Short mmCIF file of C-alpha atoms in Angstrom, two decimals:
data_model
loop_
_atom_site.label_atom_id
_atom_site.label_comp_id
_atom_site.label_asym_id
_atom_site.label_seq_id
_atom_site.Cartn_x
_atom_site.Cartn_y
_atom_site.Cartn_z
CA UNK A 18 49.07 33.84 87.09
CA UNK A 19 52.53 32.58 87.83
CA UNK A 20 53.42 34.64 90.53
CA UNK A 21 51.58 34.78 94.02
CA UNK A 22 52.04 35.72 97.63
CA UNK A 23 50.63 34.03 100.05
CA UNK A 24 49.55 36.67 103.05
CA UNK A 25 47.38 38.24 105.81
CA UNK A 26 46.98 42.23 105.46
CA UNK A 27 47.52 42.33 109.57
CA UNK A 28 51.47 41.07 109.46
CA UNK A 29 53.85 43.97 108.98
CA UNK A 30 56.25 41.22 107.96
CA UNK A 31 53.79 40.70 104.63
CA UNK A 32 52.98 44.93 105.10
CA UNK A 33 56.84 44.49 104.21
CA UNK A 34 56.80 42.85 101.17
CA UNK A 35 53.71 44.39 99.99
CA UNK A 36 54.95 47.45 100.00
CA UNK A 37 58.11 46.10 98.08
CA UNK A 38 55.84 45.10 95.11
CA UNK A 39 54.09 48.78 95.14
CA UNK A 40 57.54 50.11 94.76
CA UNK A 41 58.35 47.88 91.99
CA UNK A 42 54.73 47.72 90.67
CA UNK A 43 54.77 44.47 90.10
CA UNK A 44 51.39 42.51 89.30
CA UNK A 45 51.04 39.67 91.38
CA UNK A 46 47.92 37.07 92.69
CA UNK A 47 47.40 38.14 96.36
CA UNK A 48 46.35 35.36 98.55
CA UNK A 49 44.99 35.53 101.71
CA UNK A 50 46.41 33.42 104.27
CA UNK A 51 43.77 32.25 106.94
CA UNK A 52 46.15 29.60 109.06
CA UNK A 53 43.11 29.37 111.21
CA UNK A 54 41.55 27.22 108.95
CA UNK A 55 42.90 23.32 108.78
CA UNK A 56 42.61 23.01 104.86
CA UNK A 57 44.39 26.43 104.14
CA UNK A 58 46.91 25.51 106.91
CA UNK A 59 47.92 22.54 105.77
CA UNK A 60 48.30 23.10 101.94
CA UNK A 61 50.46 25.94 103.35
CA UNK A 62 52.50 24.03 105.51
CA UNK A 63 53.11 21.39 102.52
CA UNK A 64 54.97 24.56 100.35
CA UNK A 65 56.35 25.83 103.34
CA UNK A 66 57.14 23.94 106.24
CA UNK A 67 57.69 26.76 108.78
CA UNK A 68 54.37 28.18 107.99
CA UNK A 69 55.89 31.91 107.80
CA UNK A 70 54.36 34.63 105.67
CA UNK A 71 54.60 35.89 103.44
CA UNK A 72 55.66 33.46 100.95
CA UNK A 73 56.15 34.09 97.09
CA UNK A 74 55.55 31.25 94.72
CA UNK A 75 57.14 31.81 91.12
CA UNK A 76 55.62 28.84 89.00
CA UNK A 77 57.23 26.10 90.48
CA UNK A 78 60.08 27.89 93.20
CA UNK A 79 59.17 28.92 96.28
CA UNK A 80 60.45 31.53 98.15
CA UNK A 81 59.85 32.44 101.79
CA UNK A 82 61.68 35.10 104.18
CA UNK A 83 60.36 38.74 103.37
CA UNK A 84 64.34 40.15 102.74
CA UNK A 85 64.70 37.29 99.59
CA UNK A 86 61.04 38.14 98.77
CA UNK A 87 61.97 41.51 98.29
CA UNK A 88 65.40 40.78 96.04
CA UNK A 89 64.31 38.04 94.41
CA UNK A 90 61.21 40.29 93.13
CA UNK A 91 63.99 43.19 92.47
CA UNK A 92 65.90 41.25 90.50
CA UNK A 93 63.72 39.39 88.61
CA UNK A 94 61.12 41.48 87.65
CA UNK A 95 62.57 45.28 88.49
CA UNK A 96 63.36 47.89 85.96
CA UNK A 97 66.84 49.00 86.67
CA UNK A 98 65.71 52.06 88.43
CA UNK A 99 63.51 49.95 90.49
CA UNK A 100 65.99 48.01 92.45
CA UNK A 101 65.31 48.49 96.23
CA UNK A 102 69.06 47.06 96.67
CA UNK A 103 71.58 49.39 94.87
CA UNK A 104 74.19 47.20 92.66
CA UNK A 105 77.01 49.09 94.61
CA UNK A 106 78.53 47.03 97.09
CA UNK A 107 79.04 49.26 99.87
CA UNK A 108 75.57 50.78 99.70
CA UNK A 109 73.95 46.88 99.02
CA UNK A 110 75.54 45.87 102.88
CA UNK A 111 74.20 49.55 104.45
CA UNK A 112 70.93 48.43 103.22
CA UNK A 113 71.10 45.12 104.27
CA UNK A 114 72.46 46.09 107.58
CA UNK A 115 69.38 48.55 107.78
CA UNK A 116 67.03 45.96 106.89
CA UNK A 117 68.50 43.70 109.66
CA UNK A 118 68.33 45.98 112.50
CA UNK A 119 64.72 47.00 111.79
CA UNK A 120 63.34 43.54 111.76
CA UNK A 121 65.71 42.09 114.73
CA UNK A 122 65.14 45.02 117.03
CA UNK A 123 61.87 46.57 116.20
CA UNK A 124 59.58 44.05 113.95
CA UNK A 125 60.21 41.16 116.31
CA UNK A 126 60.08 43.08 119.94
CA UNK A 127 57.13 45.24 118.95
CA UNK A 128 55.22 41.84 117.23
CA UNK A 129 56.57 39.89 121.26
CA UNK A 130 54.63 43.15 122.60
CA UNK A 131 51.26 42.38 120.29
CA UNK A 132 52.01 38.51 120.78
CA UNK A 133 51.84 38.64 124.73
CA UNK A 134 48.51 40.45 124.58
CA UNK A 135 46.92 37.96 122.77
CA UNK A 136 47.66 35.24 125.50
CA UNK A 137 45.52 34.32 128.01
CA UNK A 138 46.14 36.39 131.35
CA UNK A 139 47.69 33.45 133.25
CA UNK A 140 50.21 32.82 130.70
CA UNK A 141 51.21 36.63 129.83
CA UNK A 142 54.86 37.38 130.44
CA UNK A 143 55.71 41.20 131.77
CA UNK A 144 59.17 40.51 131.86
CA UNK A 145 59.48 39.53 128.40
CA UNK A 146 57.00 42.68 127.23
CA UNK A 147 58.91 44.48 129.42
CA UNK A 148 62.42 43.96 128.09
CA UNK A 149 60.98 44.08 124.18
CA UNK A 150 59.83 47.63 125.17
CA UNK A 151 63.42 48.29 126.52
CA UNK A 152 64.77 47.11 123.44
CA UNK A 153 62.24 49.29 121.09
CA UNK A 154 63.66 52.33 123.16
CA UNK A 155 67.28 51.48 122.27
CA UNK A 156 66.28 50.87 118.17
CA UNK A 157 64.61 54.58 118.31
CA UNK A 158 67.64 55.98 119.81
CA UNK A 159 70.36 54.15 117.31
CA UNK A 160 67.51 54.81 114.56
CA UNK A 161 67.80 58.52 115.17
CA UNK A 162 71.76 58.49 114.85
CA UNK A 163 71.96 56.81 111.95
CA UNK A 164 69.50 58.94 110.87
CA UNK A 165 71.53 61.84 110.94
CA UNK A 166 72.54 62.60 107.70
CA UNK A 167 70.10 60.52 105.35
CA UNK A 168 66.36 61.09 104.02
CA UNK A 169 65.76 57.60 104.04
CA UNK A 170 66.68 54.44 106.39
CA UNK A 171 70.12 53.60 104.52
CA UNK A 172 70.66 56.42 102.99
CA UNK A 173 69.56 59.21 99.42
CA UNK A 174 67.22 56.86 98.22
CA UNK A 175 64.25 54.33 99.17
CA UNK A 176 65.56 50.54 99.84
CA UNK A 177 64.07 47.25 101.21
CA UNK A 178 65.24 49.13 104.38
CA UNK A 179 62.63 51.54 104.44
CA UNK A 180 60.36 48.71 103.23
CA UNK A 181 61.15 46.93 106.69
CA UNK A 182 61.17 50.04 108.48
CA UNK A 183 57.20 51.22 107.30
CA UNK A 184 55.49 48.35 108.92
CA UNK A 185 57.64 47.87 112.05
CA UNK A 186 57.19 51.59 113.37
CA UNK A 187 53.61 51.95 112.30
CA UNK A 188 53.08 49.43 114.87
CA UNK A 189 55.40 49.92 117.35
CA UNK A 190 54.95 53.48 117.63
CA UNK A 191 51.48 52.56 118.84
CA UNK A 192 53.58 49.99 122.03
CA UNK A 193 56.32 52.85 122.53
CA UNK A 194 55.68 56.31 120.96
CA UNK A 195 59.15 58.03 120.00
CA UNK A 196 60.98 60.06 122.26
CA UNK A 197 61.33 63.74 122.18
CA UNK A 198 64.75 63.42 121.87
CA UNK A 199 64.31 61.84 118.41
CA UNK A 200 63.30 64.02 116.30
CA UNK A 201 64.58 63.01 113.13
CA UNK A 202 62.87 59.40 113.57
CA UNK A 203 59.94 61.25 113.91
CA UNK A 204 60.26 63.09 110.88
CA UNK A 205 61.39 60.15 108.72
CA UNK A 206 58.14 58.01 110.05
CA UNK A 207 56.22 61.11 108.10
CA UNK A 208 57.63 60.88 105.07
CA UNK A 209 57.41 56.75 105.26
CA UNK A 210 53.50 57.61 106.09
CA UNK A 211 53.55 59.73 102.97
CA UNK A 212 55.31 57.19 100.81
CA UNK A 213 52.73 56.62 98.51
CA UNK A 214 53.72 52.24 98.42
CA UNK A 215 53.44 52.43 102.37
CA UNK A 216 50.01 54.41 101.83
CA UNK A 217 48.59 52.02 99.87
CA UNK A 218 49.77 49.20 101.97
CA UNK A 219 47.65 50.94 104.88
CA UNK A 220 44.55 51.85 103.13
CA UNK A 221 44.48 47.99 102.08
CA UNK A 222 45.05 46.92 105.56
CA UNK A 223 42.49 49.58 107.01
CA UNK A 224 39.40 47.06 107.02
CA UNK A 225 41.54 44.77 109.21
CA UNK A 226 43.01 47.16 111.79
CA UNK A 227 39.54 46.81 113.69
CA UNK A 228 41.42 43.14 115.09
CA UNK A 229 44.58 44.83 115.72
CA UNK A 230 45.19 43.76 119.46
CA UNK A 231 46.25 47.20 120.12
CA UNK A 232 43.69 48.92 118.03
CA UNK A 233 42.74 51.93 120.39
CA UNK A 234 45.70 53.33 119.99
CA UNK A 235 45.84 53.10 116.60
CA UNK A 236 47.04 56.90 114.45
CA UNK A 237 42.74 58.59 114.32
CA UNK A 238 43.22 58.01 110.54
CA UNK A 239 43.61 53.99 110.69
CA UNK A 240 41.53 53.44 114.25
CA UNK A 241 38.53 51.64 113.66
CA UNK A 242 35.12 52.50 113.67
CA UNK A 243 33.24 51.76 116.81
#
């Protein structure tokens, strides 16, 4: 098969993408990224210097970053009704826009959160997890305004917003639960948890949520077995 994505089923960043191809039910090899082991690492590092994930390989072109992932797939291999980036202009930057603020201010805070507690004790920074959780509270707040008067994240219908939106609140919910004050991000996390793309993102993730740094406070349905 031509087309493959290189991943781990713990990274919400890949949880991104993956559940960009469930929307657009698109058939591609899944590979699973181990960057723990020296052979794997380096063949990865030769396609893709950064050593990000996910990262798509189309024959011969390889693309990284999960936003391009997502409309390079759309574009290439959507049906028109598929595209998780309308064509109109106005509603393409919303999206965009969207997508942006959901990986800047809640993917990379809550992942600085998970990061931190992975460290050794001595070299854990509670300033830093301190200030990511501060700036969690603030996304959740302008989340819940923009929220207002839209189903989904940038508006009537399901975009690579909502795509980037899935993975970073599953998590982050777990770091800094909503307030009661936001009740429509509350409701709009339900129907992403219902989305049936975001569902069976989870379910494939589920065996893997046992190494979840953060695992006991998992939602009951994804916390491990002891």
């Amino acid at each position: 098969m031509a087309l493959s994505l290189h991943f781990h089923p713990l990274s919400s960043f890949c949880h991104k993408a993956l559940i960009a191809l469930n929307e657009l039910d698109i058939d591609v090899e899944r590979r699973f990224l181990n960057l723990g082991d020296p052979a794997q690492r380096e063949a990865f590092l030769a396609l893709w210097p950064t050593g990000k994930m996910p990262l798509l390989v189309d024959g011969d072109r390889v693309v990284p970053e999960t936003s391009v992932i997502i409309e390079y797939l759309a574009k290439r291999y959507g049906r028109p009704d598929q595209q998780l980036v309308p064509t109109d202009e106005d509603a393409a930057l919303e999206v965009r826009l969207m997508d942006r603020l959901l990986d800047l201010y809640v993917m990379l805070p809550m992942q600085a959160i998970v990061g931190d507690r992975l460290r050794a004790e001595a070299d854990r920074d509670p300033i830093a997890v301190d200030k990511a959780r501060e700036t969690l509270a603030m996304a959740y707040g302008m989340l819940d305004k923009r929220l207002a008067d839209r189903e989904w994240a940038a508006g009537e219908h399901f975009s690579m917003a909502d795509c980037a939106a899935a993975p970073s609140l599953f998590y982050a919910a777990t770091l800094v639960p909503f307030g009661e004050s936001q009740q429509r991000l509350a409701a709009y996390y339900a129907r992403l948890m219902q989305r049936p793309s975001v569902v069976r993102t989870l379910d494939e993730a589920r065996p893997f949520f046992k190494f979840y740094p953060y695992r006991e406070v998992l939602p009951a349905e994804y916390a491990p077995a002891d």
